[in-house]
Amino acid sequence: MSAGRAQPTLGVIGAGQLARMMVLAARPLGVDVRVYDPAHDACAGHIANLTCGAFDDADALASFAADRDVITFDFENVPAASFETLARQRLVHPGARALATAQDRLHEKRSFNALGISTAAFADVGSRAELDMAVAQLGLPAILKTRRLGYDGKGQFRLRRPEDAEAAWAALGDQVSSSGLILEAFVPFQRELSVIAVRGRDGSFASWPLVQNWHVDGVLSASLAPADVSSALQQQALDYAHQLASALDYVGVFALELFDCGDRLLANEMAPRVHNSGHWTIEGAETSQFENHVRAVLGLPLGDTRPRGHSCMLNFLGTLPDAATALAVAGVHWHDYGKAPRAGRKTGHATVRADSNAGLVSALEQLGQILHREAQVAPVIERLRRI
Ligand code: AMP
C-alpha cells in the first residue's frame, strides 16, 4: 500500500473457490480482502486472511465486518438474521432483496413473472393433497423441488407418472415445513444457457455474452462462450437480466440460468453471486466476472465485458487431473482450487481459449484425449462443429 492512500477493504462471507477467485482478482486492484467461513481449511483461506465462524454467529460476523468497507458473499444462503447483523454495520452487496429472492424458488419465480420474465409453470406445494392438485394443474412430467437450499440438482424429484407422487412425497415431503416445496412443469428445452451480468452502485450495467452449459447429474460439466444464439435471444436474455438487476437494485455480479426453448427463453433461477458458468471470463473476456464483482461492490467503474475469442470451461470434480499434462495443450489455462479431493467436490477447472471455433475444437480434442475426458468435451465439440 502506498503511503497516504487508503486501501479499500472487502470482506467475503464464504471462503470457497468463488471467494478464492475474487481474492485473486481483487489483489491487483489494491484491495485488501478477508474471508469468513466455518471451515478451517476453506480454500480462499489459503490465499487470504480467514476468520473462522458459523454463518449464524452474529458476534463473530460483526467483529469480522468491523474493519471492512464492504461485505459480499460467495454463496447465497446466508441466514437473513446474519445478513441484517452485517447490514446494520456495513455496506453489504448484493442486498437483502436479491438474497431473499434467490433463496426461495417460489418467491423467485413469482418475482420473475411479475417482471415479465417467463418461467416454467409452477405451483406452491404445502401438503400431500396439494401435490396431487399441482400435478393435476401442471400435468406431467414435472419436477418437485425444495424451495430453499437446493443446488446442483439436489433436493429435486422428477415425476413422470401420477403414481410417482407417492415416491416424490416420501423423498421430499419431510421438508415441507422447513423449506417448502414447489412443483415445476418439466421444460422440454433444447439447451441450457446462462447470462452473467453486473450492475454497479451507480446503476451502470453490463453483461457478458450468453453461455451454453452442459450438466452431468445436475452439476455443471462444461460451458461454451460465446454461445451460438440469435441476436433476438441474446437480446431477450439481456433484457431479462437488466430488468431483474434494476428491480432488485442489485449491486455486483449475478447469473441467470435459462432454458432455450427455440423461439424463447425461460428463466430457471438466478444466482446472486459470481457463477461457475462465468469462470471462462478470467481468460476469455476483457474483464472477468470476479474483477467486475469487486469493482461493482466497491463502487469502482465497471470493466469491459467483451469476449476475447472463444472459450470452453471444463469443471473437475473429485481428483484433479494432472496440470502438467493438460498445460501441454496450447490455449489451456488451469485453476486448482487447492481443495482436498472428495467425490463430487469441485476441485478445479480448465478454460480452453482459442481465436476461432475451429481452434477451440482442435484444442478440446487434444485435451479430451490427453486427460481421458473425451465424454466431457464431446457435446461441446459436437456443438462447435454445427456452428
Ligand atoms: P436447478 O437446481 O433448478 O438449477 O436444476 C438443476 C438442473 O435440473 C437444471 O440445470 C436442469 O438441467 C434441470 N431442471 C431444473 N428444472 C427443470 C425444469 N423445470 N424442466 C426441465 N429441467 C429442469
Short mmCIF file of N, CA and C and ligand atoms in Angstrom, two decimals, residues 105 109 120-121 142-143 145 150-154 156 158 184-189 192 215 217-219 257 259 268-269, ligand 1:
data_model
loop_
_atom_site.label_atom_id
_atom_site.label_comp_id
_atom_site.label_asym_id
_atom_site.label_seq_id
_atom_site.Cartn_x
_atom_site.Cartn_y
_atom_site.Cartn_z
N ARG A 105 -37.19 -20.50 -4.21
CA ARG A 105 -37.57 -20.70 -5.62
C ARG A 105 -38.98 -20.19 -5.94
N LYS A 109 -39.56 -17.26 -8.65
CA LYS A 109 -40.34 -17.43 -9.89
C LYS A 109 -41.48 -16.42 -9.96
N ALA A 120 -41.01 -21.75 -16.34
CA ALA A 120 -41.89 -22.92 -16.41
C ALA A 120 -43.11 -22.62 -15.55
N ALA A 121 -44.25 -23.28 -15.87
CA ALA A 121 -45.41 -23.16 -14.98
C ALA A 121 -45.03 -23.81 -13.65
N ALA A 142 -43.07 -33.48 -14.44
CA ALA A 142 -42.87 -32.29 -13.62
C ALA A 142 -41.74 -32.59 -12.62
N ILE A 143 -41.27 -31.54 -11.98
CA ILE A 143 -40.18 -31.72 -11.01
C ILE A 143 -40.59 -31.10 -9.68
N LYS A 145 -39.39 -29.71 -6.24
CA LYS A 145 -38.12 -29.17 -5.70
C LYS A 145 -38.35 -28.56 -4.33
N GLY A 150 -31.71 -25.84 -2.25
CA GLY A 150 -31.38 -26.84 -3.27
C GLY A 150 -30.34 -26.25 -4.22
N TYR A 151 -29.38 -27.01 -4.61
CA TYR A 151 -28.42 -26.55 -5.63
C TYR A 151 -27.86 -27.77 -6.33
N ASP A 152 -27.29 -27.55 -7.53
CA ASP A 152 -26.71 -28.64 -8.31
C ASP A 152 -27.64 -29.85 -8.39
N GLY A 153 -28.94 -29.59 -8.55
CA GLY A 153 -29.89 -30.68 -8.74
C GLY A 153 -30.27 -31.42 -7.45
N LYS A 154 -29.73 -30.93 -6.30
CA LYS A 154 -30.08 -31.60 -5.03
C LYS A 154 -31.46 -31.12 -4.57
N GLN A 156 -34.38 -32.45 -5.42
CA GLN A 156 -35.32 -32.48 -6.56
C GLN A 156 -35.79 -33.91 -6.82
N ARG A 158 -38.08 -36.01 -9.89
CA ARG A 158 -38.81 -35.95 -11.16
C ARG A 158 -40.00 -36.89 -11.14
N GLU A 184 -42.67 -27.85 -10.49
CA GLU A 184 -42.44 -27.12 -11.75
C GLU A 184 -42.76 -28.04 -12.92
N ALA A 185 -43.47 -27.51 -13.92
CA ALA A 185 -43.66 -28.28 -15.15
C ALA A 185 -42.30 -28.53 -15.77
N PHE A 186 -42.12 -29.72 -16.34
CA PHE A 186 -40.85 -30.05 -16.99
C PHE A 186 -40.75 -29.28 -18.31
N VAL A 187 -39.63 -28.60 -18.51
CA VAL A 187 -39.43 -27.81 -19.73
C VAL A 187 -38.65 -28.65 -20.75
N PRO A 188 -39.27 -28.93 -21.91
CA PRO A 188 -38.53 -29.70 -22.92
C PRO A 188 -37.57 -28.80 -23.69
N PHE A 189 -36.55 -28.32 -22.96
CA PHE A 189 -35.66 -27.32 -23.56
C PHE A 189 -34.70 -27.95 -24.58
N GLU A 192 -29.32 -25.58 -22.36
CA GLU A 192 -29.27 -24.70 -21.19
C GLU A 192 -28.26 -23.59 -21.44
N HIS A 215 -24.71 -30.09 -18.19
CA HIS A 215 -24.69 -30.61 -16.82
C HIS A 215 -24.58 -32.13 -16.84
N ASP A 217 -25.45 -35.16 -14.05
CA ASP A 217 -26.06 -35.40 -12.72
C ASP A 217 -26.37 -34.09 -12.01
N GLY A 218 -26.88 -33.12 -12.76
CA GLY A 218 -27.30 -31.85 -12.15
C GLY A 218 -26.16 -30.88 -11.87
N VAL A 219 -24.91 -31.29 -12.12
CA VAL A 219 -23.76 -30.42 -11.82
C VAL A 219 -23.15 -29.94 -13.14
N GLU A 257 -29.90 -18.38 -15.00
CA GLU A 257 -29.88 -19.64 -15.75
C GLU A 257 -31.15 -19.72 -16.58
N PHE A 259 -33.47 -21.66 -19.91
CA PHE A 259 -33.74 -22.78 -20.81
C PHE A 259 -34.04 -22.20 -22.18
N ASN A 268 -34.76 -20.17 -15.32
CA ASN A 268 -34.83 -21.22 -14.30
C ASN A 268 -34.56 -20.62 -12.92
N GLU A 269 -33.36 -20.07 -12.75
CA GLU A 269 -33.08 -19.46 -11.45
C GLU A 269 -31.96 -18.45 -11.57
P1 AMP B 1 -31.78 -26.30 -10.64
O1 AMP B 1 -31.29 -26.79 -9.32
O2 AMP B 1 -33.13 -25.69 -10.62
O3 AMP B 1 -30.76 -25.44 -11.34
O4 AMP B 1 -31.91 -27.60 -11.58
C1 AMP B 1 -30.80 -28.41 -11.92
C2 AMP B 1 -30.97 -28.93 -13.34
O5 AMP B 1 -32.20 -29.69 -13.44
C3 AMP B 1 -31.10 -27.83 -14.38
O6 AMP B 1 -29.84 -27.37 -14.79
C4 AMP B 1 -31.86 -28.56 -15.47
O7 AMP B 1 -30.99 -29.41 -16.21
C5 AMP B 1 -32.82 -29.45 -14.70
N1 AMP B 1 -34.12 -28.77 -14.49
C6 AMP B 1 -34.46 -27.99 -13.46
N2 AMP B 1 -35.73 -27.51 -13.56
C7 AMP B 1 -36.21 -28.02 -14.72
C8 AMP B 1 -37.47 -27.91 -15.40
N3 AMP B 1 -38.50 -27.20 -14.89
N4 AMP B 1 -37.60 -28.58 -16.58
C9 AMP B 1 -36.58 -29.31 -17.09
N5 AMP B 1 -35.38 -29.46 -16.49
C10 AMP B 1 -35.18 -28.83 -15.31
#
